[in-house]
Each structure stands twice: as structure tokens, then as C-alpha cells.
Amino acid sequence: NLARRHISEDVCVPMLYTTQDIIERTMQPDFDPHKDAFFQGFSEGPCRYGMYYMLQKDILARLGLESVNMVTLGNNNYDAGYGIDMSILAWDALVTHDMLEKMLHHARPYEREAGTVDAVFERYVRTLCDLLPRQRRRISGAAGRMRLLNGNHLDLLTDLLRSARDEFVSICDHHERPLIGVVGEFYVRIHSRANQDIIRKIERAGGEAWLAPLTEFFGYSNLIGGILHLDAFRDTWKWEDLKSGISKNMLARIAARDEHKLFQATLPYMEGLDDISSLEVIANGSHYLHKTIGGEAICSMGKAEDFARRGLAGVISVIPFNCMPGNIAASLGHKLRRRHDGIPFLSLDYDGFVDAGRDARMAAFMAQAHDLFACKV
């Protein structure tokens, strides 16, 4: 409601929530406009996400806070000039968080005592944050570069994941439940307020959620950028295109290697719940969209295709209201169903308001998922 008072036009839900957070921060007693800065991502292309920071900067100016800095990063300056070490540090940290969240969703429906799994997850996220300065030192300098190149730099993170894995196992009793895949727009699917707790709603309806990972779009953006640069090089023979294509593909290989090693630390608990590579996401999504279209729709359909092939009981796509990539994925849901024997597919859009009709559609979807699950057991 606070954000809506400062935005006269209709905007995507992520814009509302991030603006709300920014304004609330400026109202805190310890806020210092000369020392505080806000981060907002940036993207190219038709998505309105690329214009969020401009509108939010204007809102800050109207509040008399013109001096507050707005920091933006996008797919063309993802390392902010800090170099590959910082990019890999951030990637490894985010993948580790993904693994903790994956174990959270795998464990919470089966916890013996309500709240224990959430408490374990929060504790390990804090531990991860505390580890990052040490992890950065491990990949600094010549010795650190050598560890990074041969993949021996992940010990701190794999030890953390093994410890978390053992705790999750010790507080849960697993039994069979329908497994529901969750895909969709990057922000809405990972932000519980924006998607009105879709993961917990699945759990309360007797299911287990498999959330497409936070890092999926980062990995995809880097890899598709490399592919398109190499395609451009074949047309233009420009050295910059070749250089960018090779560097992005090398970074994609390192990222995939690190993700594989971090997932190994969650085994055997997470057996069969490994996420596919960015290359596989593109290949899967290409059944529905050409790779050069770009954007989140091919990621949503690529991961939905993976979920369907693995025999999940259903797929939910969560998107902002009136989101173009989200609407493209919603329109392709019928094709996914035809390819995979009528697997339940539900697209839910969010505008920041509670909608009883959305909950009714969710209930009908979960009933279908339970029926499909019962036929397979």
C-alpha cells in the first residue's frame, strides 16, 4: 500500500515489493542518505524490469532523497568490474543457498515438530553469510586461482552442506507425497510475499514442492549470451564477439562444475532432485520457443519439460500479472500437457491482491495432482 501511494500507473508486482522495501528503509531511524545505497537489477529487452531503477530513483527524488545512490547490475556488467573471482564467489554462494533451500523444501513437509526445519535452514543461511569472507580469501591470489581452476576451493561450502544435510535427515520422517514443480518469473517464484506463500500452500495441500533454483536465470543468461556472441562472430568476424563468447562459455563450464560438486554434498538425501544444466534448459525449452527469443519464457518451459519428463505430479508457473514472458509460458502450457499425457499445469498470476479464485484453481490443480500421483504409486 505504501508503494502504491507513490506509483500512479499499473506496474509489475516485483516493482511494488521492491519499492515498498526501499521506502520502508528510508523511514528507519538509522537510515543515512549519504551512506546507504539501494541495489536494483537491470535487464535489456522489452521487460519493464529494465526500467525499475529509473522510476525508483524518481520516487526517491520526490521524497527529497536525490543524493541516495541506486546501484544497478545487468547481464552486460554482471561482475561490476570486480572480475571473475567475485563472480564465482557470488555464484558459489548462491548455489549453496539454492541447495539449502532445496533441502528445506524436501524436508519441511515431513518434519516431526513444526518449525524445526525452518530454524535449521535460517541458521545455516546465517552460517553461509559468515563464511563468505573466508571463502573469498580462499580464491584470492595465485594459490587461490589454482584452487579455483582445479575445483578445490569449495571445501568450506561442501562441509556446510553435509552438516545441514545430516540435520535435515535427523528431524524428518519421509513418506510418499505428490511432487509439484514450481517455475515462472524469477522474482515472483522465489519471493514468498509476492507469490503469497505458494510453496507452503502446496505443502498444506499434501504435496512437496520442487522450486526451480534462484541461479537458473543467472546461468542461462550467461550461457545464452556466450552462444549469441559466437553466433554474431560467425557473421561479423569481430574479435570482441569471439572473446566474449569464449569467456562466457568458460565461465559457464566453471559454474556447472561447481554446481555439480555442491549438489554432491547433499547426497544421498537429495538423490534424484538434481537440477539440469543451462544447456539442457535451453534444449528443453527449444521444444516450445526458439533459443534466440531469449528471456524467462524459455527457462520456464525448459524446466517444466524437465519436471514432466521426471514424472512429477504437476507443474505450477507463478508470474506477475500481465507479464509478457509469463503469459507466453502460460499459453504454451497446453503444448506441455499434450507432450506429457495431460500432466496438470497451472499458471497463476499475482498483482499484490488476495484472490479467492486463485485459491480455488490451486485446490482443483492439487486434486488433479493427487489423482495422477495415486495412479503412479
Tab-separated table of C-alpha atoms in Angstrom:
chain	number	residue	atom	x	y	z
A	1	ASN	CA	0.000	0.000	0.000
A	2	LEU	CA	2.895	2.365	0.743
A	3	ALA	CA	4.403	1.682	-2.690
A	4	ARG	CA	1.068	2.198	-4.440
A	5	ARG	CA	0.792	5.700	-2.959
A	6	HIS	CA	3.984	6.624	-4.828
A	7	ILE	CA	3.218	4.840	-8.121
A	8	SER	CA	0.273	6.142	-10.120
A	9	GLU	CA	0.455	3.667	-13.003
A	10	ASP	CA	-0.022	-0.104	-13.184
A	11	VAL	CA	3.291	-1.917	-12.626
A	12	CYS	CA	4.526	-5.471	-12.135
A	13	VAL	CA	4.372	-6.996	-8.649
A	14	PRO	CA	8.205	-7.064	-8.270
A	15	MET	CA	8.221	-3.294	-8.773
A	16	LEU	CA	5.668	-2.868	-5.983
A	17	TYR	CA	7.501	-5.056	-3.484
A	18	THR	CA	10.977	-3.670	-4.143
A	19	THR	CA	9.642	-0.104	-3.995
A	20	GLN	CA	7.878	-0.915	-0.710
A	21	ASP	CA	11.145	-2.221	0.738
A	22	ILE	CA	13.054	0.869	-0.411
A	23	ILE	CA	10.559	3.334	1.054
A	24	GLU	CA	10.320	1.412	4.332
A	25	ARG	CA	14.107	1.515	4.636
A	26	THR	CA	14.169	5.295	4.183
A	27	MET	CA	11.744	5.592	7.121
A	28	GLN	CA	14.028	3.746	9.561
A	29	PRO	CA	15.753	5.889	12.242
A	30	ASP	CA	19.231	4.625	11.276
A	31	PHE	CA	18.833	5.401	7.568
A	32	ASP	CA	21.600	7.718	6.297
A	33	PRO	CA	21.047	9.068	2.747
A	34	HIS	CA	24.773	9.794	2.430
A	35	LYS	CA	25.908	6.278	3.370
A	36	ASP	CA	23.035	3.991	2.370
A	37	ALA	CA	22.543	2.816	-1.223
A	38	PHE	CA	19.963	0.569	-2.868
A	39	PHE	CA	20.630	-2.256	-5.288
A	40	GLN	CA	18.273	-2.888	-8.197
A	41	GLY	CA	18.933	-5.296	-11.040
A	42	PHE	CA	18.730	-4.361	-14.694
A	43	SER	CA	17.889	-6.139	-17.921
A	44	GLU	CA	17.707	-5.282	-21.582
A	45	GLY	CA	14.865	-6.081	-23.936
A	46	PRO	CA	11.122	-5.481	-23.639
A	47	CYS	CA	10.676	-6.442	-19.958
A	48	ARG	CA	9.797	-3.476	-17.736
A	49	TYR	CA	12.330	-4.752	-15.198
A	50	GLY	CA	14.970	-2.683	-17.014
A	51	MET	CA	13.097	0.493	-16.025
A	52	TYR	CA	12.510	-0.215	-12.316
A	53	TYR	CA	15.602	1.633	-11.114
A	54	MET	CA	14.683	4.766	-13.073
A	55	LEU	CA	11.217	5.035	-11.535
A	56	GLN	CA	12.560	4.242	-8.059
A	57	LYS	CA	15.255	6.899	-8.413
A	58	ASP	CA	12.488	9.366	-9.328
A	59	ILE	CA	10.460	8.323	-6.258
A	60	LEU	CA	13.483	8.901	-4.015
A	61	ALA	CA	13.919	12.357	-5.571
A	62	ARG	CA	10.271	13.195	-4.850
A	63	LEU	CA	10.911	12.176	-1.244
A	64	GLY	CA	13.798	14.650	-1.076
A	65	LEU	CA	16.422	11.901	-1.252
A	66	GLU	CA	18.140	12.778	-4.536
A	67	SER	CA	21.565	12.038	-3.042
A	68	VAL	CA	20.773	8.360	-2.355
A	69	ASN	CA	22.641	6.098	-4.776
A	70	MET	CA	20.881	3.400	-6.803
A	71	VAL	CA	23.299	0.634	-7.832
A	72	THR	CA	22.335	-1.412	-10.893
A	73	LEU	CA	23.854	-4.523	-12.452
A	74	GLY	CA	22.682	-6.333	-15.565
A	75	ASN	CA	23.645	-9.085	-17.964
A	76	ASN	CA	26.314	-6.938	-19.637
A	77	ASN	CA	28.066	-5.845	-16.423
A	78	TYR	CA	27.300	-8.677	-14.035
A	79	ASP	CA	30.696	-8.537	-12.283
A	80	ALA	CA	30.541	-4.757	-11.651
A	81	GLY	CA	34.196	-4.516	-12.624
A	82	TYR	CA	35.334	-6.728	-9.729
A	83	GLY	CA	36.463	-9.534	-12.017
A	84	ILE	CA	35.827	-13.243	-12.354
A	85	ASP	CA	36.816	-14.062	-8.749
A	86	MET	CA	33.922	-12.020	-7.386
A	87	SER	CA	31.512	-13.525	-9.929
A	88	ILE	CA	32.463	-17.078	-8.957
A	89	LEU	CA	32.298	-16.256	-5.243
A	90	ALA	CA	28.770	-14.901	-5.703
A	91	TRP	CA	27.758	-17.861	-7.874
A	92	ASP	CA	29.057	-20.466	-5.405
A	93	ALA	CA	27.329	-18.691	-2.509
A	94	LEU	CA	24.014	-18.517	-4.375
A	95	VAL	CA	24.216	-22.165	-5.443
A	96	THR	CA	24.923	-23.151	-1.827
A	97	HIS	CA	21.840	-21.185	-0.790
A	98	ASP	CA	19.878	-22.995	-3.521
A	99	MET	CA	20.987	-26.346	-2.082
A	100	LEU	CA	19.951	-25.311	1.431
A	101	GLU	CA	16.570	-24.163	0.117
A	102	LYS	CA	16.168	-27.361	-1.892
A	103	MET	CA	16.754	-29.403	1.287
A	104	LEU	CA	14.333	-27.111	3.166
A	105	HIS	CA	11.521	-27.843	0.709
A	106	HIS	CA	12.362	-31.552	0.653
A	107	ALA	CA	12.322	-31.781	4.449
A	108	ARG	CA	9.617	-29.405	5.711
A	109	PRO	CA	6.535	-31.434	4.689
A	110	TYR	CA	7.877	-34.324	6.763
A	111	GLU	CA	9.191	-32.594	9.900
A	112	ARG	CA	8.316	-34.219	13.218
A	113	GLU	CA	7.945	-30.883	15.010
A	114	ALA	CA	6.585	-27.817	13.241
A	115	GLY	CA	9.144	-25.057	12.749
A	116	THR	CA	12.282	-27.130	13.283
A	117	VAL	CA	13.193	-27.351	9.595
A	118	ASP	CA	12.778	-23.592	9.087
A	119	ALA	CA	15.006	-22.952	12.114
A	120	VAL	CA	17.758	-25.215	10.741
A	121	PHE	CA	17.557	-23.517	7.343
A	122	GLU	CA	17.812	-19.994	8.800
A	123	ARG	CA	20.767	-20.986	10.952
A	124	TYR	CA	22.701	-22.400	8.010
A	125	VAL	CA	21.943	-19.368	5.831
A	126	ARG	CA	23.480	-17.169	8.537
A	127	THR	CA	26.473	-19.521	8.718
A	128	LEU	CA	26.865	-19.281	4.941
A	129	CYS	CA	26.930	-15.474	5.108
A	130	ASP	CA	29.570	-15.618	7.841
A	131	LEU	CA	31.707	-17.975	5.720
A	132	LEU	CA	31.888	-15.751	2.657
A	133	PRO	CA	34.853	-13.568	3.737
A	134	ARG	CA	36.898	-16.734	4.345
A	135	GLN	CA	35.715	-18.189	1.039
A	136	ARG	CA	36.793	-15.037	-0.778
A	137	ARG	CA	40.279	-15.302	0.711
A	138	ARG	CA	40.457	-18.936	-0.473
A	139	ILE	CA	40.119	-17.895	-4.111
A	140	SER	CA	42.374	-14.807	-3.907
A	141	GLY	CA	45.944	-14.661	-5.102
A	142	ALA	CA	47.888	-17.175	-7.197
A	143	ALA	CA	47.219	-20.114	-4.858
A	144	GLY	CA	43.531	-19.255	-4.760
A	145	ARG	CA	43.354	-19.060	-8.557
A	146	MET	CA	44.926	-22.508	-8.769
A	147	ARG	CA	42.368	-23.925	-6.306
A	148	LEU	CA	39.600	-22.281	-8.314
A	149	LEU	CA	40.796	-23.694	-11.631
A	150	ASN	CA	41.076	-27.274	-10.360
A	151	GLY	CA	37.846	-27.062	-8.361
A	152	ASN	CA	39.419	-27.466	-4.911
A	153	HIS	CA	38.062	-24.208	-3.499
A	154	LEU	CA	34.676	-25.449	-2.285
A	155	ASP	CA	35.621	-27.292	0.923
A	156	LEU	CA	34.040	-24.745	3.279
A	157	LEU	CA	30.764	-24.801	1.362
A	158	THR	CA	30.558	-28.569	0.888
A	159	ASP	CA	31.261	-29.125	4.605
A	160	LEU	CA	28.420	-26.739	5.447
A	161	LEU	CA	26.016	-28.581	3.111
A	162	ARG	CA	26.929	-32.003	4.512
A	163	SER	CA	26.334	-30.783	8.039
A	164	ALA	CA	22.967	-29.256	7.048
A	165	ARG	CA	22.011	-32.452	5.201
A	166	ASP	CA	22.598	-34.568	8.309
A	167	GLU	CA	20.483	-32.237	10.455
A	168	PHE	CA	17.584	-32.215	7.997
A	169	VAL	CA	17.639	-36.026	7.877
A	170	SER	CA	17.618	-36.295	11.670
A	171	ILE	CA	14.425	-34.240	12.188
A	172	CYS	CA	12.183	-35.684	9.454
A	173	ASP	CA	10.199	-38.844	8.680
A	174	HIS	CA	9.644	-39.136	4.937
A	175	HIS	CA	6.692	-40.763	3.196
A	176	GLU	CA	5.240	-40.528	-0.305
A	177	ARG	CA	3.685	-37.247	-1.440
A	178	PRO	CA	2.965	-35.765	-4.881
A	179	LEU	CA	5.967	-33.751	-6.081
A	180	ILE	CA	4.995	-30.410	-7.654
A	181	GLY	CA	7.396	-28.402	-9.807
A	182	VAL	CA	7.328	-24.601	-9.466
A	183	VAL	CA	8.601	-22.446	-12.340
A	184	GLY	CA	7.872	-18.915	-13.527
A	185	GLU	CA	9.099	-15.359	-13.357
A	186	PHE	CA	12.378	-15.048	-11.459
A	187	TYR	CA	11.312	-12.678	-8.661
A	188	VAL	CA	7.782	-13.940	-8.003
A	189	ARG	CA	8.738	-17.598	-7.759
A	190	ILE	CA	11.445	-17.024	-5.111
A	191	HIS	CA	9.690	-14.285	-3.109
A	192	SER	CA	7.153	-15.750	-0.698
A	193	ARG	CA	5.261	-12.481	-0.227
A	194	ALA	CA	4.938	-11.918	-3.969
A	195	ASN	CA	3.641	-15.453	-4.609
A	196	GLN	CA	1.539	-15.462	-1.417
A	197	ASP	CA	3.358	-18.492	0.016
A	198	ILE	CA	2.781	-20.842	-2.905
A	199	ILE	CA	5.309	-23.357	-1.514
A	200	ARG	CA	3.530	-23.614	1.836
A	201	LYS	CA	0.161	-23.855	0.097
A	202	ILE	CA	1.442	-26.856	-1.843
A	203	GLU	CA	2.658	-28.396	1.409
A	204	ARG	CA	-0.627	-27.733	3.216
A	205	ALA	CA	-2.457	-29.385	0.323
A	206	GLY	CA	-0.451	-32.573	0.838
A	207	GLY	CA	2.309	-32.037	-1.707
A	208	GLU	CA	6.047	-31.421	-1.798
A	209	ALA	CA	7.428	-28.517	-3.857
A	210	TRP	CA	10.434	-28.575	-6.155
A	211	LEU	CA	11.299	-24.931	-6.831
A	212	ALA	CA	13.292	-24.002	-9.934
A	213	PRO	CA	16.521	-22.612	-8.451
A	214	LEU	CA	17.403	-18.971	-7.952
A	215	THR	CA	20.565	-19.410	-10.028
A	216	GLU	CA	18.764	-20.836	-13.064
A	217	PHE	CA	18.308	-17.499	-14.820
A	218	PHE	CA	21.834	-16.298	-13.991
A	219	GLY	CA	23.322	-19.436	-15.520
A	220	TYR	CA	21.017	-19.221	-18.520
A	221	SER	CA	21.745	-15.517	-19.103
A	222	ASN	CA	25.496	-16.091	-19.089
A	223	LEU	CA	25.354	-19.160	-21.343
A	224	ILE	CA	22.906	-17.781	-23.915
A	225	GLY	CA	24.983	-14.592	-24.020
A	226	GLY	CA	28.036	-16.664	-24.963
A	227	ILE	CA	26.091	-18.606	-27.597
A	228	LEU	CA	24.753	-15.415	-29.180
A	229	HIS	CA	28.210	-13.766	-29.170
A	230	LEU	CA	29.658	-16.768	-31.022
A	231	ASP	CA	26.756	-16.660	-33.472
A	232	ALA	CA	27.489	-12.966	-34.043
A	233	PHE	CA	31.188	-13.725	-34.579
A	234	ARG	CA	30.308	-16.094	-37.427
A	235	ASP	CA	28.532	-13.174	-39.086
A	236	THR	CA	30.823	-10.272	-38.239
A	237	TRP	CA	34.253	-11.836	-37.516
A	238	LYS	CA	34.690	-9.268	-34.746
A	239	TRP	CA	37.310	-10.141	-32.116
A	240	GLU	CA	35.153	-8.751	-29.290
A	241	ASP	CA	32.338	-11.170	-30.132
A	242	LEU	CA	34.736	-14.123	-30.139
A	243	LYS	CA	36.353	-13.019	-26.874
A	244	SER	CA	33.002	-12.546	-25.116
A	245	GLY	CA	31.659	-15.839	-26.435
A	246	ILE	CA	34.685	-17.835	-25.248
A	247	SER	CA	34.851	-16.142	-21.815
A	248	LYS	CA	31.137	-16.659	-21.138
A	249	ASN	CA	31.337	-20.303	-22.160
A	250	MET	CA	34.374	-20.863	-19.936
A	251	LEU	CA	32.525	-19.239	-17.031
A	252	ALA	CA	29.517	-21.459	-17.753
A	253	ARG	CA	31.721	-24.571	-17.540
A	254	ILE	CA	33.178	-23.474	-14.185
A	255	ALA	CA	29.698	-22.644	-12.884
A	256	ALA	CA	28.311	-26.051	-13.932
A	257	ARG	CA	31.294	-27.844	-12.358
A	258	ASP	CA	30.851	-26.017	-9.043
A	259	GLU	CA	27.096	-26.624	-9.015
A	260	HIS	CA	27.660	-30.349	-9.561
A	261	LYS	CA	30.185	-30.540	-6.696
A	262	LEU	CA	27.915	-28.649	-4.308
A	263	PHE	CA	24.961	-30.880	-5.137
A	264	GLN	CA	27.097	-33.956	-4.464
A	265	ALA	CA	27.440	-32.743	-0.866
A	266	THR	CA	23.664	-33.149	-0.362
A	267	LEU	CA	23.637	-36.829	-1.359
A	268	PRO	CA	22.187	-39.343	-0.724
A	269	TYR	CA	19.423	-37.254	0.853
A	270	MET	CA	18.660	-35.326	-2.356
A	271	GLU	CA	19.098	-38.234	-4.759
A	272	GLY	CA	17.131	-37.643	-7.967
A	273	LEU	CA	16.488	-33.958	-7.237
A	274	ASP	CA	19.430	-32.517	-9.166
A	275	ASP	CA	18.655	-29.583	-11.453
A	276	ILE	CA	19.558	-29.695	-15.125
A	277	SER	CA	22.276	-27.533	-16.670
A	278	SER	CA	21.626	-24.265	-18.501
A	279	LEU	CA	22.398	-26.024	-21.784
A	280	GLU	CA	19.692	-28.616	-21.037
A	281	VAL	CA	17.245	-25.873	-20.040
A	282	ILE	CA	17.769	-24.255	-23.449
A	283	ALA	CA	17.489	-27.595	-25.266
A	284	ASN	CA	14.281	-28.496	-23.405
A	285	GLY	CA	12.791	-25.055	-23.872
A	286	SER	CA	13.567	-25.153	-27.577
A	287	HIS	CA	10.675	-27.600	-27.993
A	288	TYR	CA	8.456	-24.584	-27.325
A	289	LEU	CA	10.475	-21.443	-28.236
A	290	HIS	CA	13.477	-20.689	-30.405
A	291	LYS	CA	16.591	-20.007	-28.321
A	292	THR	CA	17.151	-16.580	-29.890
A	293	ILE	CA	13.872	-15.239	-28.462
A	294	GLY	CA	15.557	-15.071	-25.073
A	295	GLY	CA	14.048	-14.184	-21.727
A	296	GLU	CA	12.416	-16.162	-18.974
A	297	ALA	CA	9.783	-17.997	-21.021
A	298	ILE	CA	12.284	-20.494	-22.432
A	299	CYS	CA	13.618	-21.118	-18.897
A	300	SER	CA	10.124	-21.755	-17.536
A	301	MET	CA	9.258	-24.143	-20.354
A	302	GLY	CA	12.679	-25.822	-20.271
A	303	LYS	CA	12.375	-26.568	-16.559
A	304	ALA	CA	8.689	-27.534	-16.883
A	305	GLU	CA	9.708	-30.009	-19.594
A	306	ASP	CA	12.333	-31.433	-17.209
A	307	PHE	CA	9.753	-31.784	-14.428
A	308	ALA	CA	7.323	-33.542	-16.761
A	309	ARG	CA	9.984	-35.958	-18.047
A	310	ARG	CA	10.866	-36.884	-14.451
A	311	GLY	CA	7.270	-37.841	-13.758
A	312	LEU	CA	6.283	-35.088	-11.326
A	313	ALA	CA	2.611	-34.890	-10.405
A	314	GLY	CA	2.152	-31.356	-11.745
A	315	VAL	CA	3.771	-28.036	-12.647
A	316	ILE	CA	2.821	-24.531	-11.434
A	317	SER	CA	4.048	-21.362	-13.157
A	318	VAL	CA	3.879	-18.228	-10.993
A	319	ILE	CA	4.118	-14.855	-12.746
A	320	PRO	CA	3.363	-11.160	-12.226
A	321	PHE	CA	0.016	-10.031	-13.596
A	322	ASN	CA	0.354	-9.022	-17.260
A	323	CYS	CA	3.948	-10.319	-17.507
A	324	MET	CA	4.816	-10.895	-21.177
A	325	PRO	CA	7.270	-13.839	-20.730
A	326	GLY	CA	4.908	-15.322	-18.129
A	327	ASN	CA	1.929	-15.079	-20.469
A	328	ILE	CA	3.959	-16.732	-23.227
A	329	ALA	CA	4.719	-19.655	-20.893
A	330	ALA	CA	1.043	-19.821	-19.833
A	331	SER	CA	-0.038	-20.021	-23.478
A	332	LEU	CA	2.361	-22.930	-24.049
A	333	GLY	CA	1.064	-24.948	-21.084
A	334	HIS	CA	-1.373	-26.835	-23.299
A	335	LYS	CA	1.509	-28.000	-25.503
A	336	LEU	CA	3.353	-29.314	-22.442
A	337	ARG	CA	0.223	-31.230	-21.424
A	338	ARG	CA	-0.148	-32.762	-24.885
A	339	ARG	CA	3.504	-33.860	-24.875
A	340	HIS	CA	3.236	-35.486	-21.439
A	341	ASP	CA	-0.083	-37.311	-21.130
A	342	GLY	CA	-2.081	-34.432	-19.699
A	343	ILE	CA	0.210	-33.549	-16.781
A	344	PRO	CA	-1.534	-30.883	-14.648
A	345	PHE	CA	-0.162	-27.419	-15.491
A	346	LEU	CA	-1.358	-24.281	-13.717
A	347	SER	CA	-0.365	-20.676	-14.381
A	348	LEU	CA	-1.034	-18.257	-11.508
A	349	ASP	CA	-0.585	-14.507	-11.893
A	350	TYR	CA	-0.149	-12.115	-8.979
A	351	ASP	CA	-0.965	-8.415	-8.669
A	352	GLY	CA	-0.471	-7.930	-4.914
A	353	PHE	CA	-4.129	-8.578	-4.030
A	354	VAL	CA	-5.704	-11.675	-2.473
A	355	ASP	CA	-7.915	-13.551	-4.936
A	356	ALA	CA	-10.259	-16.349	-3.827
A	357	GLY	CA	-10.461	-17.544	-7.433
A	358	ARG	CA	-6.711	-18.162	-7.423
A	359	ASP	CA	-7.036	-20.381	-4.357
A	360	ALA	CA	-9.916	-22.301	-5.956
A	361	ARG	CA	-7.824	-23.007	-9.060
A	362	MET	CA	-4.973	-24.111	-6.822
A	363	ALA	CA	-7.268	-26.544	-4.976
A	364	ALA	CA	-8.522	-28.038	-8.260
A	365	PHE	CA	-4.936	-28.393	-9.511
A	366	MET	CA	-3.802	-30.187	-6.346
A	367	ALA	CA	-6.772	-32.575	-6.623
A	368	GLN	CA	-5.617	-33.451	-10.164
A	369	ALA	CA	-2.033	-33.878	-8.944
A	370	HIS	CA	-3.145	-36.239	-6.159
A	371	ASP	CA	-5.148	-38.293	-8.672
A	372	LEU	CA	-2.167	-38.568	-11.031
A	373	PHE	CA	0.116	-39.449	-8.119
A	374	ALA	CA	-2.280	-42.192	-6.936
A	375	CYS	CA	-2.273	-43.741	-10.418
A	376	LYS	CA	1.513	-43.934	-10.435
A	377	VAL	CA	2.009	-45.332	-6.931
